[in-house]
C-alpha cells in the first residue's frame, strides 16, 4: 500500500507530533530581500521613546495605512506595534501593491545613526515566502 501515510515509529507523523504549527512551518519560510531604504517620519512621532528601544537586526512589521496624504502609505511598527514611521513615499508604490495583493512583507533594521536630535533608521524590506 504505497499511498498510505506511515504512522509507525519514525514516520512522517512522528516528525510533527507534539510541535506547534509555527515550528513546523518555520523551516519552510524564506525571506527574500527586496530593497534597502530608511524609516521616514521619525521626527513626527508622538512617542519618541520607541526610538530608544530599537536595535540593529530587529524585525519590524509593515502594515498598510489608510492615509489621506498618501494612498500608498506603508506604516512601520516595532514588535510591540509601536509606530516608528513609514516607508518613504518615493519607495512605497511597489510595496503597497504587493501588500494589497496579499503578500506578506517585513523589514529589518540594518543601521541606526543618531544625528543630534534626529535618528536615521536604515532598513531592509523582505518578502516573506512560504
JSON list of C-alpha atoms in Angstrom, two decimals:
[
{"chain": "A", "resi": 1, "resn": "UNK", "atom": "CA", "xyz": [0.00, 0.00, 0.00]},
{"chain": "A", "resi": 2, "resn": "UNK", "atom": "CA", "xyz": [2.29, 2.71, -1.30]},
{"chain": "A", "resi": 3, "resn": "UNK", "atom": "CA", "xyz": [-0.22, 5.57, -0.90]},
{"chain": "A", "resi": 4, "resn": "UNK", "atom": "CA", "xyz": [-0.79, 5.16, 2.84]},
{"chain": "A", "resi": 5, "resn": "UNK", "atom": "CA", "xyz": [0.53, 7.55, 5.45]},
{"chain": "A", "resi": 6, "resn": "UNK", "atom": "CA", "xyz": [3.18, 5.81, 7.53]},
{"chain": "A", "resi": 7, "resn": "UNK", "atom": "CA", "xyz": [2.29, 6.42, 11.18]},
{"chain": "A", "resi": 8, "resn": "UNK", "atom": "CA", "xyz": [4.77, 3.91, 12.52]},
{"chain": "A", "resi": 9, "resn": "UNK", "atom": "CA", "xyz": [7.57, 4.96, 14.81]},
{"chain": "A", "resi": 10, "resn": "UNK", "atom": "CA", "xyz": [9.87, 7.23, 12.82]},
{"chain": "A", "resi": 11, "resn": "UNK", "atom": "CA", "xyz": [7.24, 8.03, 10.14]},
{"chain": "A", "resi": 12, "resn": "UNK", "atom": "CA", "xyz": [6.15, 11.49, 8.99]},
{"chain": "A", "resi": 13, "resn": "UNK", "atom": "CA", "xyz": [3.56, 11.88, 11.75]},
{"chain": "A", "resi": 14, "resn": "UNK", "atom": "CA", "xyz": [6.23, 11.42, 14.41]},
{"chain": "A", "resi": 15, "resn": "UNK", "atom": "CA", "xyz": [8.12, 14.37, 12.93]},
{"chain": "A", "resi": 16, "resn": "UNK", "atom": "CA", "xyz": [5.27, 16.81, 13.53]},
{"chain": "A", "resi": 17, "resn": "UNK", "atom": "CA", "xyz": [3.71, 15.30, 16.63]},
{"chain": "A", "resi": 18, "resn": "UNK", "atom": "CA", "xyz": [3.85, 17.50, 19.75]},
{"chain": "A", "resi": 19, "resn": "UNK", "atom": "CA", "xyz": [5.08, 20.56, 17.81]},
{"chain": "A", "resi": 20, "resn": "UNK", "atom": "CA", "xyz": [3.49, 23.96, 17.39]},
{"chain": "A", "resi": 21, "resn": "UNK", "atom": "CA", "xyz": [2.32, 24.88, 13.88]},
{"chain": "A", "resi": 22, "resn": "UNK", "atom": "CA", "xyz": [4.80, 27.78, 13.76]},
{"chain": "A", "resi": 23, "resn": "UNK", "atom": "CA", "xyz": [7.68, 25.42, 14.50]},
{"chain": "A", "resi": 24, "resn": "UNK", "atom": "CA", "xyz": [6.59, 23.13, 11.67]},
{"chain": "A", "resi": 25, "resn": "UNK", "atom": "CA", "xyz": [6.19, 25.93, 9.12]},
{"chain": "A", "resi": 26, "resn": "UNK", "atom": "CA", "xyz": [9.29, 27.96, 10.10]},
{"chain": "A", "resi": 27, "resn": "UNK", "atom": "CA", "xyz": [11.76, 25.82, 8.09]},
{"chain": "A", "resi": 28, "resn": "UNK", "atom": "CA", "xyz": [9.55, 26.35, 5.01]},
{"chain": "A", "resi": 29, "resn": "UNK", "atom": "CA", "xyz": [9.63, 30.16, 5.22]},
{"chain": "A", "resi": 30, "resn": "UNK", "atom": "CA", "xyz": [12.10, 32.17, 3.16]},
{"chain": "A", "resi": 31, "resn": "UNK", "atom": "CA", "xyz": [12.76, 35.88, 3.43]},
{"chain": "A", "resi": 32, "resn": "UNK", "atom": "CA", "xyz": [13.62, 37.38, 0.06]},
{"chain": "A", "resi": 33, "resn": "UNK", "atom": "CA", "xyz": [15.45, 40.70, 0.27]},
{"chain": "A", "resi": 34, "resn": "UNK", "atom": "CA", "xyz": [13.75, 43.25, -1.98]},
{"chain": "A", "resi": 35, "resn": "UNK", "atom": "CA", "xyz": [15.06, 46.69, -1.16]},
{"chain": "A", "resi": 36, "resn": "UNK", "atom": "CA", "xyz": [17.06, 48.90, 1.22]},
{"chain": "A", "resi": 37, "resn": "UNK", "atom": "CA", "xyz": [15.63, 52.21, 2.40]},
{"chain": "A", "resi": 38, "resn": "UNK", "atom": "CA", "xyz": [15.07, 54.16, 5.62]},
{"chain": "A", "resi": 39, "resn": "UNK", "atom": "CA", "xyz": [12.23, 54.95, 8.01]},
{"chain": "A", "resi": 40, "resn": "UNK", "atom": "CA", "xyz": [10.57, 58.25, 7.10]},
{"chain": "A", "resi": 41, "resn": "UNK", "atom": "CA", "xyz": [8.74, 60.46, 9.57]},
{"chain": "A", "resi": 42, "resn": "UNK", "atom": "CA", "xyz": [10.69, 59.69, 12.75]},
{"chain": "A", "resi": 43, "resn": "UNK", "atom": "CA", "xyz": [10.79, 63.41, 13.63]},
{"chain": "A", "resi": 44, "resn": "UNK", "atom": "CA", "xyz": [6.97, 63.50, 13.74]},
{"chain": "A", "resi": 45, "resn": "UNK", "atom": "CA", "xyz": [6.50, 60.64, 16.24]},
{"chain": "A", "resi": 46, "resn": "UNK", "atom": "CA", "xyz": [4.27, 61.46, 19.20]},
{"chain": "A", "resi": 47, "resn": "UNK", "atom": "CA", "xyz": [6.02, 58.78, 21.32]},
{"chain": "A", "resi": 48, "resn": "UNK", "atom": "CA", "xyz": [9.75, 59.09, 20.61]},
{"chain": "A", "resi": 49, "resn": "UNK", "atom": "CA", "xyz": [10.61, 56.60, 23.37]},
{"chain": "A", "resi": 50, "resn": "UNK", "atom": "CA", "xyz": [10.24, 53.84, 20.78]},
{"chain": "A", "resi": 51, "resn": "UNK", "atom": "CA", "xyz": [13.49, 55.08, 19.21]},
{"chain": "A", "resi": 52, "resn": "UNK", "atom": "CA", "xyz": [15.38, 54.17, 22.40]},
{"chain": "A", "resi": 53, "resn": "UNK", "atom": "CA", "xyz": [14.22, 50.54, 22.34]},
{"chain": "A", "resi": 54, "resn": "UNK", "atom": "CA", "xyz": [15.17, 49.51, 18.80]},
{"chain": "A", "resi": 55, "resn": "UNK", "atom": "CA", "xyz": [18.38, 47.73, 17.79]},
{"chain": "A", "resi": 56, "resn": "UNK", "atom": "CA", "xyz": [20.12, 46.69, 14.59]},
{"chain": "A", "resi": 57, "resn": "UNK", "atom": "CA", "xyz": [18.71, 43.35, 13.30]},
{"chain": "A", "resi": 58, "resn": "UNK", "atom": "CA", "xyz": [15.30, 43.94, 14.95]},
{"chain": "A", "resi": 59, "resn": "UNK", "atom": "CA", "xyz": [12.42, 42.68, 12.82]},
{"chain": "A", "resi": 60, "resn": "UNK", "atom": "CA", "xyz": [9.77, 45.26, 12.03]},
{"chain": "A", "resi": 61, "resn": "UNK", "atom": "CA", "xyz": [6.15, 44.92, 10.99]},
{"chain": "A", "resi": 62, "resn": "UNK", "atom": "CA", "xyz": [4.83, 46.58, 7.84]},
{"chain": "A", "resi": 63, "resn": "UNK", "atom": "CA", "xyz": [1.16, 47.49, 7.65]},
{"chain": "A", "resi": 64, "resn": "UNK", "atom": "CA", "xyz": [-0.90, 49.35, 5.05]},
{"chain": "A", "resi": 65, "resn": "UNK", "atom": "CA", "xyz": [-2.47, 52.54, 6.36]},
{"chain": "A", "resi": 66, "resn": "UNK", "atom": "CA", "xyz": [-5.47, 54.47, 5.13]},
{"chain": "A", "resi": 67, "resn": "UNK", "atom": "CA", "xyz": [-3.75, 57.84, 4.85]},
{"chain": "A", "resi": 68, "resn": "UNK", "atom": "CA", "xyz": [-5.30, 60.98, 3.36]},
{"chain": "A", "resi": 69, "resn": "UNK", "atom": "CA", "xyz": [-1.87, 62.33, 2.35]},
{"chain": "A", "resi": 70, "resn": "UNK", "atom": "CA", "xyz": [-0.53, 59.18, 0.69]},
{"chain": "A", "resi": 71, "resn": "UNK", "atom": "CA", "xyz": [-2.79, 56.45, -0.74]},
{"chain": "A", "resi": 72, "resn": "UNK", "atom": "CA", "xyz": [0.19, 54.04, -0.82]},
{"chain": "A", "resi": 73, "resn": "UNK", "atom": "CA", "xyz": [1.26, 54.59, 2.80]},
{"chain": "A", "resi": 74, "resn": "UNK", "atom": "CA", "xyz": [3.07, 51.67, 4.46]},
{"chain": "A", "resi": 75, "resn": "UNK", "atom": "CA", "xyz": [3.38, 52.04, 8.23]},
{"chain": "A", "resi": 76, "resn": "UNK", "atom": "CA", "xyz": [6.45, 50.65, 10.03]},
{"chain": "A", "resi": 77, "resn": "UNK", "atom": "CA", "xyz": [5.95, 49.25, 13.55]},
{"chain": "A", "resi": 78, "resn": "UNK", "atom": "CA", "xyz": [8.24, 47.60, 16.07]},
{"chain": "A", "resi": 79, "resn": "UNK", "atom": "CA", "xyz": [7.32, 44.20, 17.54]},
{"chain": "A", "resi": 80, "resn": "UNK", "atom": "CA", "xyz": [5.23, 45.86, 20.27]},
{"chain": "A", "resi": 81, "resn": "UNK", "atom": "CA", "xyz": [3.29, 47.50, 17.41]},
{"chain": "A", "resi": 82, "resn": "UNK", "atom": "CA", "xyz": [4.52, 50.97, 18.29]},
{"chain": "A", "resi": 83, "resn": "UNK", "atom": "CA", "xyz": [4.86, 53.32, 15.33]},
{"chain": "A", "resi": 84, "resn": "UNK", "atom": "CA", "xyz": [8.37, 54.05, 14.04]},
{"chain": "A", "resi": 85, "resn": "UNK", "atom": "CA", "xyz": [7.35, 55.84, 10.85]},
{"chain": "A", "resi": 86, "resn": "UNK", "atom": "CA", "xyz": [6.71, 54.98, 7.21]},
{"chain": "A", "resi": 87, "resn": "UNK", "atom": "CA", "xyz": [8.32, 53.53, 4.12]},
{"chain": "A", "resi": 88, "resn": "UNK", "atom": "CA", "xyz": [9.30, 56.72, 2.25]},
{"chain": "A", "resi": 89, "resn": "UNK", "atom": "CA", "xyz": [6.66, 57.89, -0.23]},
{"chain": "A", "resi": 90, "resn": "UNK", "atom": "CA", "xyz": [9.19, 57.73, -3.08]},
{"chain": "A", "resi": 91, "resn": "UNK", "atom": "CA", "xyz": [9.68, 54.00, -2.39]},
{"chain": "A", "resi": 92, "resn": "UNK", "atom": "CA", "xyz": [6.27, 52.72, -1.30]},
{"chain": "A", "resi": 93, "resn": "UNK", "atom": "CA", "xyz": [4.31, 52.13, -4.54]},
{"chain": "A", "resi": 94, "resn": "UNK", "atom": "CA", "xyz": [5.54, 48.58, -5.23]},
{"chain": "A", "resi": 95, "resn": "UNK", "atom": "CA", "xyz": [5.36, 47.54, -1.57]},
{"chain": "A", "resi": 96, "resn": "UNK", "atom": "CA", "xyz": [1.81, 48.83, -1.14]},
{"chain": "A", "resi": 97, "resn": "UNK", "atom": "CA", "xyz": [0.74, 46.95, -4.29]},
{"chain": "A", "resi": 98, "resn": "UNK", "atom": "CA", "xyz": [2.37, 43.72, -3.06]},
{"chain": "A", "resi": 99, "resn": "UNK", "atom": "CA", "xyz": [0.65, 44.07, 0.31]},
{"chain": "A", "resi": 100, "resn": "UNK", "atom": "CA", "xyz": [-2.70, 44.87, -1.31]},
{"chain": "A", "resi": 101, "resn": "UNK", "atom": "CA", "xyz": [-2.30, 41.66, -3.33]},
{"chain": "A", "resi": 102, "resn": "UNK", "atom": "CA", "xyz": [-1.98, 39.69, -0.08]},
{"chain": "A", "resi": 103, "resn": "UNK", "atom": "CA", "xyz": [1.81, 39.33, 0.05]},
{"chain": "A", "resi": 104, "resn": "UNK", "atom": "CA", "xyz": [3.47, 39.41, 3.44]},
{"chain": "A", "resi": 105, "resn": "UNK", "atom": "CA", "xyz": [6.33, 41.88, 3.83]},
{"chain": "A", "resi": 106, "resn": "UNK", "atom": "CA", "xyz": [8.56, 42.64, 6.79]},
{"chain": "A", "resi": 107, "resn": "UNK", "atom": "CA", "xyz": [11.57, 44.79, 7.48]},
{"chain": "A", "resi": 108, "resn": "UNK", "atom": "CA", "xyz": [14.79, 44.51, 9.47]},
{"chain": "A", "resi": 109, "resn": "UNK", "atom": "CA", "xyz": [16.86, 47.33, 10.89]},
{"chain": "A", "resi": 110, "resn": "UNK", "atom": "CA", "xyz": [20.27, 47.45, 9.23]},
{"chain": "A", "resi": 111, "resn": "UNK", "atom": "CA", "xyz": [21.69, 50.63, 10.77]},
{"chain": "A", "resi": 112, "resn": "UNK", "atom": "CA", "xyz": [20.79, 53.27, 13.37]},
{"chain": "A", "resi": 113, "resn": "UNK", "atom": "CA", "xyz": [22.50, 56.66, 13.30]},
{"chain": "A", "resi": 114, "resn": "UNK", "atom": "CA", "xyz": [21.90, 59.42, 15.84]},
{"chain": "A", "resi": 115, "resn": "UNK", "atom": "CA", "xyz": [22.47, 62.86, 14.36]},
{"chain": "A", "resi": 116, "resn": "UNK", "atom": "CA", "xyz": [21.80, 65.33, 17.15]},
{"chain": "A", "resi": 117, "resn": "UNK", "atom": "CA", "xyz": [18.10, 65.02, 17.96]},
{"chain": "A", "resi": 118, "resn": "UNK", "atom": "CA", "xyz": [17.44, 63.13, 14.70]},
{"chain": "A", "resi": 119, "resn": "UNK", "atom": "CA", "xyz": [17.59, 59.33, 14.45]},
{"chain": "A", "resi": 120, "resn": "UNK", "atom": "CA", "xyz": [18.09, 57.82, 10.99]},
{"chain": "A", "resi": 121, "resn": "UNK", "atom": "CA", "xyz": [16.97, 54.18, 10.78]},
{"chain": "A", "resi": 122, "resn": "UNK", "atom": "CA", "xyz": [18.09, 52.20, 7.73]},
{"chain": "A", "resi": 123, "resn": "UNK", "atom": "CA", "xyz": [16.04, 49.11, 6.91]},
{"chain": "A", "resi": 124, "resn": "UNK", "atom": "CA", "xyz": [15.90, 46.21, 4.50]},
{"chain": "A", "resi": 125, "resn": "UNK", "atom": "CA", "xyz": [12.49, 45.17, 3.20]},
{"chain": "A", "resi": 126, "resn": "UNK", "atom": "CA", "xyz": [11.80, 41.46, 2.69]},
{"chain": "A", "resi": 127, "resn": "UNK", "atom": "CA", "xyz": [9.09, 39.39, 1.04]},
{"chain": "A", "resi": 128, "resn": "UNK", "atom": "CA", "xyz": [8.10, 36.51, 3.31]},
{"chain": "A", "resi": 129, "resn": "UNK", "atom": "CA", "xyz": [7.69, 33.50, 1.04]},
{"chain": "A", "resi": 130, "resn": "UNK", "atom": "CA", "xyz": [6.24, 30.14, 2.07]}
]
